[in-house]
Coordinates of C-alpha atoms and ligand atoms in Angstrom, one line a residue:
M268 CA 0.0 0.0 0.0
S269 CA 1.2 3.5 -0.8
N270 CA 0.4 7.0 0.5
I271 CA -0.7 9.0 -2.5
S272 CA -1.4 12.7 -2.9
I273 CA -3.0 13.8 -6.2
I274 CA -2.6 17.5 -7.2
G275 CA -5.5 18.4 -9.5
T276 CA -9.2 17.4 -9.4
G277 CA -9.9 16.8 -13.1
N278 CA -10.3 13.7 -15.3
M279 CA -7.0 12.0 -14.6
A280 CA -7.1 12.8 -10.9
R281 CA -10.5 11.1 -10.7
T282 CA -9.5 8.1 -12.7
I283 CA -6.1 7.4 -11.0
G284 CA -7.7 8.3 -7.6
A285 CA -10.5 5.7 -8.1
L286 CA -8.0 3.0 -9.1
A287 CA -5.8 4.0 -6.1
V288 CA -8.6 3.6 -3.6
K289 CA -9.6 0.3 -5.2
G290 CA -6.0 -0.8 -4.9
G291 CA -6.0 -0.2 -1.1
N292 CA -3.8 2.9 -1.2
T293 CA -4.3 6.0 1.1
V294 CA -5.3 8.9 -1.1
E295 CA -5.3 12.7 -0.6
V296 CA -6.6 15.1 -3.2
I297 CA -5.3 18.6 -3.5
G298 CA -7.0 21.1 -5.9
R299 CA -6.7 24.8 -6.2
D300 CA -10.5 24.9 -5.7
A301 CA -11.4 23.6 -2.2
A302 CA -15.0 22.8 -3.2
K303 CA -13.8 20.6 -6.2
S304 CA -11.3 18.8 -3.9
A305 CA -14.0 18.1 -1.3
A306 CA -16.4 16.8 -4.0
L307 CA -13.7 14.5 -5.5
A308 CA -12.7 13.2 -2.1
E309 CA -16.3 12.3 -1.4
T310 CA -16.7 10.6 -4.8
L311 CA -13.5 8.6 -4.3
G312 CA -14.5 7.5 -0.8
G313 CA -12.3 5.0 1.0
G314 CA -11.2 7.6 3.5
T315 CA -9.8 10.0 0.9
T316 CA -8.7 13.2 2.5
V317 CA -8.4 16.8 1.2
G318 CA -5.1 18.7 1.4
S319 CA -4.3 22.4 1.2
F320 CA -3.1 23.7 -2.2
G321 CA 0.5 24.8 -1.8
A322 CA 1.1 23.1 1.6
A323 CA 3.2 20.0 2.0
P324 CA 1.3 17.0 0.6
A325 CA 0.6 14.1 3.0
G326 CA 1.6 11.4 0.5
D327 CA 5.0 10.0 -0.2
I328 CA 4.0 9.8 -3.9
V329 CA 2.6 13.0 -5.3
I330 CA 0.9 12.7 -8.7
L331 CA 0.7 15.9 -10.6
A332 CA -2.5 15.7 -12.6
V333 CA -2.6 19.2 -14.1
L334 CA -2.1 20.4 -17.7
F335 CA 1.5 20.5 -18.8
E336 CA 1.7 24.3 -18.9
S337 CA 0.8 24.4 -15.2
A338 CA 3.2 21.7 -14.1
V339 CA 6.3 23.8 -13.4
P340 CA 4.4 26.7 -11.8
V341 CA 2.6 24.2 -9.5
I342 CA 5.9 22.6 -8.5
R343 CA 7.2 26.1 -7.6
K344 CA 4.0 26.9 -5.7
F345 CA 4.5 23.8 -3.5
G346 CA 8.2 24.5 -3.2
D347 CA 9.9 22.9 -0.2
G348 CA 6.7 21.0 0.6
L349 CA 7.8 18.6 -2.0
A350 CA 11.2 17.9 -0.4
G351 CA 11.8 14.1 -0.3
K352 CA 8.7 13.3 -2.3
I353 CA 8.3 11.1 -5.3
I354 CA 6.7 13.3 -7.9
V355 CA 4.8 11.5 -10.7
D356 CA 4.5 13.5 -13.9
I357 CA 1.6 12.3 -16.0
T358 CA 1.4 15.3 -18.4
N359 CA 1.4 15.2 -22.2
P360 CA 3.1 18.3 -23.5
F361 CA 1.4 18.2 -26.9
N362 CA 1.6 21.0 -29.5
A363 CA -1.7 22.6 -30.5
T364 CA -2.5 19.9 -33.1
G365 CA -1.3 16.9 -31.0
T366 CA 1.2 16.0 -33.7
G367 CA 4.4 16.9 -31.8
L368 CA 5.8 18.0 -28.5
A369 CA 5.7 21.5 -27.1
V370 CA 9.1 21.1 -25.4
P371 CA 12.5 21.3 -27.0
H372 CA 14.1 18.1 -28.3
D373 CA 16.7 17.9 -25.6
T374 CA 14.3 18.1 -22.6
S375 CA 10.9 17.1 -21.3
I376 CA 8.3 18.5 -18.9
A377 CA 9.4 15.9 -16.4
Q378 CA 13.0 17.2 -16.6
Q379 CA 11.8 20.8 -16.3
M380 CA 9.8 19.7 -13.2
A381 CA 12.9 18.0 -11.7
Q382 CA 14.8 21.3 -12.1
A383 CA 12.1 23.3 -10.4
A384 CA 11.6 20.8 -7.6
P385 CA 13.6 20.5 -4.3
A386 CA 16.9 18.6 -4.9
S387 CA 15.7 15.8 -2.5
A388 CA 12.5 15.2 -4.6
H389 CA 12.5 12.5 -7.4
V390 CA 10.5 13.0 -10.5
V391 CA 9.1 9.9 -12.3
K392 CA 7.3 10.1 -15.6
A393 CA 4.4 7.7 -15.9
F394 CA 0.8 7.2 -17.1
N395 CA 0.9 9.8 -19.9
T396 CA 0.5 7.2 -22.7
L397 CA -2.8 5.9 -21.3
F398 CA -6.1 7.5 -22.2
R399 CA -8.2 7.9 -19.1
H400 CA -11.1 5.7 -20.2
V401 CA -8.6 2.9 -21.0
L402 CA -7.1 3.3 -17.5
A403 CA -10.6 3.3 -16.0
H404 CA -11.5 0.1 -17.9
G405 CA -9.3 -1.8 -15.6
A406 CA -7.4 -4.1 -18.0
P407 CA -3.8 -4.8 -17.0
V408 CA -2.2 -2.4 -19.4
D409 CA 1.5 -1.3 -19.6
V410 CA 2.6 1.9 -17.8
F411 CA 5.8 3.3 -19.2
M412 CA 8.0 5.0 -16.6
A413 CA 11.2 7.0 -16.6
G414 CA 13.2 8.4 -13.7
D415 CA 16.7 8.8 -12.3
D416 CA 16.2 7.3 -8.8
A417 CA 15.9 3.5 -8.6
Q418 CA 14.1 3.6 -5.2
A419 CA 11.6 6.2 -6.4
K420 CA 10.9 4.1 -9.5
A421 CA 10.5 1.0 -7.3
G422 CA 7.9 2.9 -5.2
V423 CA 6.0 4.0 -8.3
A424 CA 6.2 0.5 -9.7
A425 CA 4.7 -0.9 -6.5
F426 CA 1.9 1.7 -6.8
I427 CA 1.3 0.8 -10.4
E428 CA 1.0 -2.9 -9.6
S429 CA -1.5 -2.1 -6.8
L430 CA -3.7 -0.7 -9.6
G431 CA -3.5 -4.0 -11.4
L432 CA -1.3 -2.5 -14.1
R433 CA 2.2 -3.4 -15.4
P434 CA 5.1 -1.0 -14.8
R435 CA 7.5 -0.8 -17.7
D436 CA 10.7 1.0 -16.8
T437 CA 12.3 2.8 -19.9
G438 CA 15.3 4.2 -18.1
D439 CA 16.5 7.4 -16.6
L440 CA 14.7 10.8 -16.7
S441 CA 16.2 11.7 -20.0
M442 CA 13.9 9.0 -21.4
A443 CA 10.9 11.1 -20.3
H444 CA 11.3 13.0 -23.6
W445 CA 10.6 9.8 -25.5
V446 CA 7.9 8.7 -23.2
E447 CA 6.3 12.0 -23.9
G448 CA 6.8 11.3 -27.6
A449 CA 5.0 8.0 -27.1
G450 CA 2.0 10.1 -26.1
V451 CA 2.2 11.8 -29.5
L452 CA 2.5 8.3 -31.1
T453 CA -0.8 7.3 -29.4
M454 CA -2.5 10.3 -30.9
G455 CA -1.2 9.4 -34.4
L456 CA -2.4 5.8 -34.0
A457 CA -5.8 7.0 -32.7
R458 CA -6.2 9.1 -35.8
Y459 CA -4.8 6.6 -38.4
G460 CA -3.7 3.0 -37.7
V461 CA -6.2 2.2 -35.0
G462 CA -8.9 4.8 -35.8
N463 CA -10.2 5.2 -32.3
F464 CA -9.1 5.9 -28.7
D465 CA -9.9 2.4 -27.2
F466 CA -6.4 1.0 -27.1
S467 CA -3.1 1.4 -25.3
L468 CA 0.6 1.0 -26.3
G469 CA 2.2 -2.0 -24.7
V470 CA 5.1 -4.4 -24.8
N471 CA 4.8 -7.8 -26.4
T472 CA 7.5 -10.3 -25.3
L473 CA 8.4 -13.6 -27.0
G474 CA 7.5 -16.8 -25.2
Ligands
NAP774 N1 -7.4 12.9 -20.0 C1 -6.6 11.9 -20.5 O1 -7.0 10.9 -21.1 C2 -5.1 12.0 -20.2 C3 -4.3 10.8 -20.4 C4 -2.9 10.9 -20.1 C5 -2.4 12.0 -19.6 N2 -3.2 13.1 -19.4 C6 -2.5 14.3 -18.8 O2 -3.0 14.4 -17.5 C7 -3.1 15.8 -17.1 C8 -4.5 16.1 -16.6 O3 -5.4 15.9 -17.6 P1 -7.0 15.9 -17.3 O4 -7.6 15.2 -18.4 O5 -7.2 15.4 -15.9 O6 -7.3 17.4 -17.3 P2 -8.5 18.2 -16.7 O7 -9.6 17.3 -16.5 O8 -8.6 19.5 -17.5 O9 -7.9 18.6 -15.2 C9 -6.9 19.5 -15.1 C10 -6.7 19.9 -13.6 O10 -5.6 20.7 -13.5 C11 -6.0 21.8 -12.6 N3 -5.2 23.0 -13.0 C12 -5.0 23.6 -14.2 N4 -4.2 24.6 -14.1 C13 -3.8 24.7 -12.8 C14 -2.9 25.5 -12.1 N5 -2.3 26.5 -12.7 N6 -2.8 25.3 -10.8 C15 -3.5 24.3 -10.2 N7 -4.3 23.5 -10.8 C16 -4.4 23.6 -12.1 C17 -7.5 22.0 -12.9 O11 -8.0 22.8 -11.9 P3 -9.4 23.6 -12.0 O12 -10.5 22.5 -12.1 O13 -9.5 24.4 -10.8 O14 -9.3 24.4 -13.3 C18 -7.9 20.6 -13.0 O15 -8.1 20.1 -11.7 C19 -2.7 16.6 -18.4 O16 -1.4 17.0 -18.3 C20 -2.9 15.6 -19.5 O17 -2.0 15.8 -20.6 C21 -4.5 13.1 -19.6

């Protein structure tokens, strides 16, 4: 069981929060709108608590479920409250048409978040390649991850497994750029090769 804080009260906060409660994790929700936080906590149930926006989250794992443009400002807002935390970046920094990334080729939102976060925090990229309704469906899909700290990744992997999903480590945080690119790949497949959004990227192994 993990102690999770989710910053944001939108679609992904609701979806990951519901899976986290079902998986037996302790969940805190932290939105900038206290009424939305309270409503989401009530919807999630399972003893979900509400945290104060900008104050130190209660969870050891902090999932940032905001739009990518807000990710670094939100990290700065929480500041030292994130010291020692595992920060999970689920954002997709898409360009306006969803055909490319809105970050330079030599970085990622996850790396920018790591630069803005306290030195003792560890950023792990995860979940961005999964459409929320696919996550909510509950099938044991693959969750690509990237991060520099092995212990932080082990913690996120244990959390992912508690949701009934498969963690797939892609390497250090520099790989977050390509995991973000995999988000663009899902958009292309949805438009062309698959033709709908009812699928996920995954790993097929031999034997
Ligand atoms: N939806 C998907 O299928 C999916 C899949 C994979 C990854 N993602 C990624 O997950 C993230 C969240 O997506 P979503 O679909 O959950 O979006 P959403 O439903 O629009 O929710 C966004 C949340 O971010 C909060 N927010 C926005 N700007 C903020 C700021 N400056 N400070 C504090 N909170 C702020 C919003 O708060 P208010 O309600 O107060 O505005 C809201 O709670 C995005 O980065 C997206 O790329 C989404």
